[in-house]
XYZ file of C-alpha atoms in Angstrom:
562
model
C 0.224 -0.258 -0.040
C 1.230 3.451 -0.567
C 3.104 4.843 1.939
C 2.621 1.884 4.260
C -0.296 3.809 5.969
C -4.017 2.281 6.683
C -6.454 4.341 4.299
C -10.018 5.444 5.584
C -13.234 6.953 4.583
C -14.611 10.244 5.549
C -17.972 10.464 4.488
C -19.379 13.916 4.154
C -23.084 12.995 5.164
C -24.794 16.196 4.445
C -23.129 16.564 0.869
C -23.233 12.792 0.158
C -19.240 12.572 -0.617
C -16.857 9.969 0.368
C -13.170 10.922 0.377
C -10.405 8.339 1.081
C -7.433 9.261 2.958
C -4.231 8.272 4.956
C -4.587 7.520 8.554
C -3.244 10.431 10.583
C -4.626 12.958 7.796
C -5.832 16.087 9.324
C -9.852 16.453 9.027
C -9.781 19.998 8.483
C -7.105 19.664 5.376
C -9.242 17.046 3.958
C -12.368 19.325 3.883
C -10.367 22.644 2.699
C -8.607 20.257 -0.088
C -11.861 18.930 -1.297
C -13.589 22.086 -2.118
C -15.809 21.567 1.271
C -16.908 25.202 2.960
C -15.303 25.259 6.275
C -15.802 28.165 8.687
C -12.714 29.386 10.130
C -11.071 33.168 11.003
C -7.682 31.474 12.070
C -7.250 29.055 9.048
C -7.177 25.782 10.757
C -4.622 26.747 13.841
C -7.014 25.762 16.493
C -7.834 29.392 17.854
C -11.199 30.341 16.560
C -13.417 27.049 17.243
C -15.384 27.786 13.919
C -14.378 24.497 12.243
C -16.700 22.797 14.732
C -18.259 19.834 12.990
C -20.090 16.230 14.037
C -18.493 13.120 14.035
C -19.923 9.653 14.406
C -18.137 6.156 13.842
C -18.749 4.749 10.285
C -17.186 1.232 11.181
C -18.033 0.733 14.985
C -14.747 2.110 16.476
C -15.004 5.126 18.866
C -14.173 8.720 17.600
C -10.999 10.324 18.653
C -11.190 11.947 22.352
C -11.384 15.677 22.750
C -8.170 17.753 22.444
C -7.008 20.046 24.780
C -8.513 23.028 22.327
C -11.680 21.005 21.916
C -11.884 20.736 25.427
C -10.960 24.374 25.848
C -13.168 26.085 23.090
C -16.451 23.658 22.716
C -19.091 23.247 25.542
C -19.130 19.903 27.166
C -22.743 19.465 25.656
C -21.242 19.779 22.430
C -18.226 17.106 22.884
C -20.495 14.715 24.395
C -22.732 14.833 21.267
C -19.931 14.306 18.682
C -18.986 17.460 17.967
C -14.911 18.235 17.427
C -12.731 21.111 16.066
C -12.013 19.838 12.696
C -8.310 21.353 12.655
C -7.497 19.052 16.031
C -8.744 15.720 14.518
C -6.927 13.224 12.977
C -8.743 10.425 10.848
C -8.016 6.931 12.329
C -10.956 5.080 11.199
C -13.804 5.328 9.208
C -16.185 8.261 9.900
C -19.317 10.387 8.971
C -18.855 14.096 8.985
C -21.609 16.422 9.139
C -20.744 20.128 8.487
C -24.051 21.765 8.555
C -24.179 24.683 10.432
C -26.493 24.828 13.729
C -29.804 26.378 13.375
C -32.531 27.805 15.768
C -35.819 26.241 15.639
C -38.479 28.991 14.441
C -40.290 28.962 17.963
C -37.200 29.795 19.790
C -37.238 33.704 20.680
C -33.569 34.729 19.680
C -33.850 37.721 22.490
C -33.781 34.547 25.041
C -30.206 33.560 26.049
C -31.203 30.320 27.394
C -34.258 28.490 29.180
C -34.033 25.462 31.771
C -37.027 23.920 33.047
C -36.517 22.166 36.296
C -37.890 18.428 35.235
C -40.086 16.095 37.723
C -37.718 13.233 38.713
C -39.773 10.678 36.393
C -39.478 13.141 33.357
C -35.500 13.869 34.364
C -34.822 10.152 34.230
C -36.460 9.549 31.057
C -34.498 12.590 29.574
C -31.110 11.036 30.842
C -32.044 7.886 29.284
C -33.008 9.461 26.121
C -29.895 11.184 26.015
C -27.465 8.373 26.653
C -29.834 6.096 23.834
C -29.733 8.837 21.527
C -25.809 9.173 21.886
C -25.396 5.643 21.513
C -27.220 5.220 18.232
C -25.549 8.738 17.104
C -24.347 7.490 13.662
C -27.999 6.464 12.959
C -29.117 9.970 14.099
C -29.494 13.302 11.809
C -27.978 15.913 13.760
C -30.059 18.582 12.711
C -33.486 16.915 14.519
C -31.691 17.227 17.978
C -31.256 20.830 17.773
C -33.547 21.934 20.831
C -30.830 19.744 23.239
C -28.205 22.145 22.035
C -29.350 25.394 22.501
C -27.249 26.778 24.597
C -24.211 25.732 22.477
C -26.131 27.314 19.736
C -26.036 30.705 21.023
C -22.370 30.391 22.759
C -20.461 31.670 19.898
C -17.232 29.435 19.321
C -14.484 32.020 18.798
C -10.978 33.008 19.942
C -11.791 33.697 23.773
C -9.723 36.161 25.404
C -9.446 36.248 29.480
C -10.472 39.622 30.533
C -7.737 41.838 32.415
C -9.177 42.598 35.587
C -6.638 45.063 36.690
C -3.343 46.666 35.540
C -1.289 47.679 38.382
C 2.423 48.843 37.774
C 3.895 47.311 41.064
C 7.511 49.071 40.282
C 8.419 52.015 38.547
C 12.072 51.379 38.501
C 14.498 52.831 35.886
C 15.909 50.046 33.585
C 19.763 50.283 32.252
C 21.380 49.424 29.252
C 18.072 48.441 27.157
C 15.894 50.197 25.102
C 12.759 51.336 26.925
C 9.149 50.977 25.030
C 7.511 54.359 24.969
C 4.632 54.793 27.317
C 1.746 56.080 26.079
C 1.213 59.629 27.848
C -2.183 58.937 29.277
C -1.003 55.645 31.421
C -0.878 56.405 34.962
C 1.203 54.320 37.517
C -2.077 52.842 38.916
C -4.259 52.670 36.151
C -8.088 51.466 37.085
C -9.605 48.597 35.928
C -10.637 48.841 32.166
C -14.168 47.964 30.790
C -13.858 46.922 27.293
C -16.562 48.470 24.998
C -18.058 47.854 21.533
C -15.211 47.811 18.870
C -14.407 47.389 15.100
C -11.268 46.312 13.532
C -10.768 47.459 9.761
C -8.056 45.755 7.747
C -7.002 47.310 4.524
C -6.535 44.401 1.668
C -5.691 45.187 -2.122
C -9.277 44.701 -3.099
C -11.031 46.128 -0.174
C -11.487 46.305 3.710
C -11.697 43.091 6.003
C -13.674 43.582 9.267
C -14.301 42.016 12.628
C -17.051 43.509 15.427
C -15.999 42.896 18.825
C -18.677 42.348 21.714
C -17.722 42.787 25.111
C -20.573 40.841 26.129
C -18.877 37.675 25.073
C -15.589 39.373 25.139
C -15.143 37.906 21.486
C -15.476 38.293 17.783
C -19.245 38.681 16.955
C -18.944 39.122 12.981
C -16.848 39.332 10.554
C -16.815 40.108 6.496
C -15.334 42.078 3.387
C -16.003 45.002 1.628
C -15.034 45.549 -1.687
C -13.705 49.003 -2.023
C -10.789 50.903 -3.907
C -10.645 53.845 -1.593
C -8.108 53.423 1.155
C -8.770 53.227 4.804
C -6.610 56.327 5.641
C -8.707 58.581 3.150
C -11.639 57.772 5.190
C -10.706 59.452 8.103
C -10.720 63.096 7.228
C -13.831 62.172 5.297
C -17.742 62.455 6.351
C -18.125 59.389 4.494
C -16.381 56.968 7.458
C -19.691 56.910 9.647
C -21.398 55.974 6.128
C -19.188 53.347 5.581
C -19.407 52.106 9.144
C -23.200 52.225 9.322
C -24.133 51.153 5.928
C -21.381 49.321 4.848
C -20.577 46.675 7.783
C -24.086 47.703 9.894
C -22.139 48.954 12.894
C -24.223 51.316 14.802
C -23.078 51.700 18.710
C -18.922 51.084 18.289
C -16.846 52.988 20.465
C -13.622 52.168 19.564
C -12.194 51.016 16.167
C -8.799 49.650 15.219
C -7.517 50.683 11.509
C -4.740 48.494 10.033
C -2.760 49.699 7.080
C 0.252 48.680 5.394
C 0.585 51.783 4.167
C 3.543 53.591 6.043
C 2.235 56.737 7.893
C 4.353 59.951 9.160
C 5.244 60.640 12.759
C 3.533 58.465 15.284
C 4.683 56.365 18.299
C 7.061 53.725 17.249
C 6.179 50.267 19.234
C 8.361 47.517 19.237
C 10.343 48.856 15.858
C 7.657 46.905 14.222
C 4.552 49.402 13.964
C 3.701 53.090 13.907
C 0.814 54.123 16.059
C -1.698 56.669 16.073
C -4.543 57.426 18.192
C -7.479 59.928 17.179
C -10.940 61.050 18.598
C -13.393 60.608 15.558
C -16.608 62.588 17.207
C -16.297 60.477 20.312
C -15.151 57.350 18.509
C -11.939 56.259 19.932
C -9.769 55.379 16.917
C -6.300 53.636 16.752
C -4.274 53.669 13.531
C -1.422 50.690 13.260
C 0.597 50.931 10.102
C 4.016 49.362 9.525
C 7.050 51.031 10.727
C 9.512 50.221 7.707
C 8.083 47.537 5.684
C 4.753 45.695 5.040
C 6.292 42.704 6.594
C 6.663 44.649 9.934
C 2.742 44.326 10.649
C 2.993 40.522 10.021
C 5.677 40.276 12.616
C 3.860 42.098 15.156
C 0.536 40.121 14.953
C 2.509 36.788 15.355
C 3.896 38.534 18.402
C 0.668 39.065 19.760
C -0.653 35.627 18.708
C 2.578 34.000 20.333
C 2.135 35.262 24.004
C 4.123 32.784 25.952
C 7.123 32.980 28.469
C 10.221 31.824 27.290
C 8.925 31.521 23.894
C 10.927 31.861 20.460
C 9.179 32.774 17.410
C 10.783 32.031 13.869
C 9.147 33.217 10.979
C 10.012 30.850 8.028
C 8.809 33.408 5.338
C 10.778 36.535 7.304
C 13.879 34.550 9.073
C 15.509 38.114 9.529
C 13.568 38.938 12.279
C 12.966 36.316 15.171
C 11.946 37.585 18.641
C 12.132 35.799 22.053
C 10.256 36.807 25.099
C 11.272 35.857 29.339
C 10.938 37.508 32.280
C 9.492 40.910 30.947
C 11.760 41.249 28.474
C 11.401 41.093 24.648
C 14.383 40.221 22.736
C 14.459 41.338 18.797
C 17.241 38.596 17.296
C 18.039 40.316 14.137
C 19.358 37.705 11.774
C 20.050 40.537 8.963
C 22.849 38.928 6.479
C 23.116 35.567 8.436
C 20.002 34.150 5.991
C 20.868 35.557 3.010
C 22.160 31.746 1.825
C 18.409 30.427 3.210
C 16.538 30.483 -0.089
C 13.213 28.985 1.444
C 10.705 31.035 0.059
C 10.536 29.472 -3.249
C 9.408 26.182 -1.122
C 6.996 28.375 0.836
C 5.300 30.180 -2.020
C 4.561 27.426 -4.181
C 1.783 27.320 -7.271
C -1.554 26.335 -7.933
C -0.924 22.617 -8.203
C 2.246 21.461 -6.167
C 3.626 18.096 -5.273
C 2.315 17.441 -1.637
C 3.903 14.046 -1.243
C 6.060 11.464 -2.741
C 6.457 7.872 -1.854
C 9.706 6.518 0.139
C 11.210 4.840 -3.131
C 11.094 8.442 -4.873
C 9.169 6.606 -7.822
C 5.468 7.955 -6.953
C 3.903 11.426 -6.340
C 0.808 12.623 -5.091
C -0.294 15.944 -6.731
C -2.740 18.601 -5.666
C -4.456 18.149 -9.016
C -3.743 14.669 -10.807
C -4.915 16.075 -13.995
C -2.643 18.466 -14.397
C 1.621 18.640 -14.303
C 2.451 20.085 -10.787
C 4.141 23.636 -10.903
C 6.080 23.237 -7.701
C 6.625 21.330 -4.782
C 5.513 21.866 -1.167
C 8.574 22.217 1.832
C 7.112 19.335 3.628
C 7.314 17.168 0.545
C 10.758 18.392 -0.219
C 12.202 17.707 2.798
C 10.439 13.984 2.763
C 12.150 13.395 -0.701
C 15.542 14.621 0.479
C 15.272 12.096 3.619
C 14.361 9.476 1.211
C 17.968 10.448 -1.105
C 19.779 9.841 2.371
C 18.135 6.299 2.847
C 18.914 5.395 -0.509
C 22.506 6.995 -0.664
C 22.089 9.268 -3.394
C 22.874 12.320 -0.847
C 25.210 11.625 2.050
C 24.886 12.943 5.502
C 25.852 16.324 4.905
C 23.279 16.685 1.931
C 25.982 16.454 -0.759
C 24.433 15.058 -4.047
C 26.417 12.267 -5.556
C 26.993 11.689 -8.904
C 25.842 9.391 -11.673
C 29.197 7.720 -11.879
C 29.169 6.771 -7.934
C 25.962 5.557 -8.113
C 25.862 3.517 -11.368
C 25.732 -0.273 -9.450
C 24.359 1.002 -6.230
C 20.934 2.231 -7.328
C 17.944 0.864 -9.754
C 17.892 2.337 -12.912
C 14.939 4.173 -12.834
C 16.498 6.330 -9.958
C 19.679 6.801 -11.913
C 17.951 8.308 -15.043
C 16.428 10.638 -12.623
C 20.582 12.505 -11.861
C 21.851 14.534 -14.401
C 24.131 17.464 -14.406
C 23.017 21.045 -15.903
C 24.386 24.797 -15.579
C 27.252 23.098 -13.523
C 25.349 21.881 -10.492
C 24.045 18.252 -10.162
C 20.406 17.503 -10.245
C 17.600 14.595 -9.083
C 14.764 15.258 -11.410
C 11.619 14.602 -9.058
C 9.010 15.302 -12.190
C 9.879 15.817 -15.684
C 8.525 16.181 -18.934
C 8.610 18.222 -22.292
C 6.730 20.941 -20.507
C 7.900 20.624 -16.658
C 10.999 19.978 -14.996
C 10.862 20.123 -11.140
C 14.091 19.297 -9.562
C 16.189 19.153 -6.324
C 19.654 20.686 -7.076
C 22.816 21.064 -5.059
C 21.645 24.589 -4.295
C 18.229 23.662 -2.365
C 20.353 21.000 -0.553
C 22.699 24.002 0.465
C 19.889 25.688 1.675
C 18.430 22.930 3.665
C 21.781 22.741 5.082
C 22.083 26.491 5.847
C 18.950 26.335 7.677
C 20.128 23.196 9.901
C 22.724 25.367 10.838
C 20.972 28.576 11.475
C 17.796 27.125 13.570
C 20.674 25.002 15.728
C 22.794 27.845 16.199
C 19.765 30.446 17.213
C 18.243 27.863 19.745
C 21.611 27.225 21.273
C 22.611 30.664 21.395
C 19.169 32.150 22.811
C 19.219 29.557 25.607
C 22.725 30.780 26.398
C 22.427 34.586 26.215
C 18.549 35.163 26.753
C 17.048 32.310 28.732
C 15.630 28.719 28.580
C 13.460 27.838 25.616
C 9.929 26.405 26.551
C 8.346 26.713 23.505
C 9.806 27.048 20.058
C 7.063 28.376 17.257
C 7.457 28.311 13.784
C 5.443 30.886 11.448
C 3.817 30.628 8.186
C 0.885 32.091 6.234
C 0.010 28.540 4.500
C -0.427 25.050 6.645
C 1.993 22.607 5.907
C 0.966 19.296 7.535
C 3.772 17.359 9.372
C 6.076 20.244 8.767
C 7.476 19.549 12.453
C 8.140 16.429 12.171
C 10.164 16.714 8.835
C 12.069 19.465 10.611
C 12.987 17.179 13.514
C 13.947 14.240 11.005
C 16.460 16.498 9.082
C 17.902 17.595 12.091
C 16.770 21.215 11.601
C 15.152 21.354 14.895
C 17.300 20.257 18.033
C 16.022 16.989 18.956
C 15.357 18.114 22.861
C 12.650 20.479 21.390
C 10.769 17.929 19.702
C 7.644 18.109 22.381
C 8.255 21.885 22.449
C 7.932 22.893 19.053
C 4.710 24.084 17.072
C 3.837 25.290 13.711
C 1.261 28.258 13.688
C 0.160 29.229 9.961
C -2.891 31.579 8.989
C -3.545 35.517 9.137
C -2.570 36.379 12.716
C -4.528 39.892 12.381
C -7.748 38.278 14.237
C -5.324 37.935 17.108
C -6.148 42.236 17.538
C -9.070 40.851 19.488
C -6.767 40.743 22.580
C -6.286 44.732 22.115
C -9.881 45.375 23.311
C -9.391 44.367 26.963
C -6.732 46.979 27.535
C -6.909 50.866 27.459
C -5.412 51.044 24.140
C -2.472 49.136 22.256
C 0.637 50.896 24.332
C -0.853 49.456 27.796
C -1.485 45.813 25.934
C 2.328 46.328 24.947
C 3.725 46.945 28.317
C 1.637 44.637 30.268
C 2.175 41.587 27.811
C 6.084 42.218 27.072
C 7.366 44.407 29.756
C 9.182 47.398 29.627
C 12.442 45.978 28.203
C 12.946 45.704 24.317
C 15.994 44.543 23.249
C 17.641 43.897 19.818
C 20.537 41.979 19.384
C 22.608 42.221 15.724
C 23.364 38.565 15.452
C 25.476 39.552 12.445
C 28.150 41.068 14.486
C 27.839 38.986 17.635
C 31.066 36.879 18.453
C 29.122 34.496 20.664
C 26.461 33.881 17.929
C 29.028 33.451 15.196
C 31.156 31.078 17.100
C 28.276 28.932 17.863
C 27.686 28.808 14.161
C 31.242 27.358 13.290
C 30.469 24.833 15.834
C 27.330 23.846 13.701
C 29.069 24.485 10.207
C 31.832 21.847 11.026
C 28.815 19.327 11.635
C 26.583 19.822 8.716
C 28.421 21.503 6.170
C 31.984 19.900 6.224
C 32.400 17.795 3.072
C-alpha cells in the first residue's frame, strides 16, 4: 500500500461525498483540499473554534477523544454529542462527518439567551435515558433533528476566547539601564483603573477592499466578520465625512465606541512600538480610533501580529517567511534577534510560496507522487514534500549525511536504473529530477540541498545562542501563512530542530490579524504591549555578535563539512 499507511473513508454525510485518506490525515485539511466549505477565522490553527463539525463512527470504532483545544473551546454538551474541531482531528477510522451549521428552531425567541425548566424526577430519568440512547445510536441520527438539546451551545459563540484583564497595576517604577525602554503612552498612569471593554471594530486594509471584525464585550469575542470591496484606502476615510456612512451602511455598525484601523501604508510621525509598527490615536467625534501601520516594511505588521498571537514566556518565534527577524520573550523582556545578513543563503521562500498545483507528497522509493490536481502537471513542490524527498535520498545513498548529491558515476551500480536516470548535470550543478516531461521539470539541485543545510545550521545556532544568552526555551514556534502538515516532524527528522525541542515545537499558520481582539481588553495598544512584553525591548544584532558566530562555526563543521 502506498506510503505503508492504512486508508480510511471520510463520509461527508450532508453532502453525500466519500473521501479516501491515509490514517493520521488532518480532517480540516481534507475538507479544504476537497472544496468543502469550513468556516474558520484562524485558518485551521485551533484558535477560533469555527471549524466545529459533528463526527460519528462509520465502522463501530470510537471517534477520537477531545483534544486539549476541543475541551477549551467547545461546550461539554457539544463534545458529548460528537462535535470536534476539524483542525484538531486526525482520521484514524472510518467516520461520518456532518458540516451543516446549527440553526435555531422557528419557535425559539432569539432574544432569550437560555431557558432551563426543572423537570420532575420521572421526566428527568426519562430524559437521561433518551440522551444516552441517542448518543449510543449517534451514527443513525440526523444531527439537525436534535437541535433543541443544543440551545445553549447554539447561542454561545465558538470563537477566540480572551481572558479579560481585571486590573493593570504597575508595581514597580524603577528605571531600566543599558536597554531600550518602550515608549509609554502619556495617558498611562502608574496605578491605572480597571478597564471595561466597549463595542469595537477592527478594519484591515487589503488590496481589493476592507476586511472587518466586530467585537462584543458581552461575550468578550468576535461577534461578526466580513469583507467590503472598495478601491478607497482606509486612511482616506478618516478625514472624510463618509467614514460614519461606511461603518453604518457597509458594515452595519451602529454603536461602536472603539475602532482599530490596520493599514500597510507607511504613515508619518507617530509612536514607534517594538520597532515594528507606527501607532496613532485620534478622536473621531467621540469614537476612539487607533491606527496601526508598518514601521519600515509591510512585513513588520505580520511580525507584530505574530507576536500578539504567540504570547508565551520563554517562547522563541521563528517566521520561516521572514527569518531576518526572530523574537524571544522572557521574564518581562522582549528580545529582537536581528538575523539580517546571516540568512541570505537560506532561499526557503520558493518552497513556501508554491504554485497552484504543487507536489504534496512522494513515496519512500521516489517513484510515485501525490499532486494536488492529478489532471494537470505540477508546477512546484511543498516544503514538507521536499524534505521527505531529501530524507529518502539519504536513505537510498544518493546524498550523504551532509546533503551532498552524488554523481551518476558514483551510483551506477548502487541504485535502480529508474532512479539513476533521474540524476543529471546542468548549469554546472548536479540535479535529481522529481518530475520531468517536455513542459515541466521539477528537481532538487545542490543549491536546494545547500539551502536546507544552511537552515539546519541557522536554527540550531539560534536555539543554542538564545538559551545561552537570553533564557531557557520552553516553546519553539515556527510561523507560515500556509498550513503545512507534518512540517515539525520533517524538521526534526532532518535535524533542523534540535532533538531536545521535539516536544516543545509547534507550527502556527494563517493570518494572525484576528488576534487583535486581545487589544480590546486594554485601554490602548501601548498598554497592551507594556503589560504583555514588559518594559525592556532589546535588539541583538547577531551578524556581529561574536558568541553567535562562534556557535555557528561549530554547527557548520557538523553539517557543512565535506
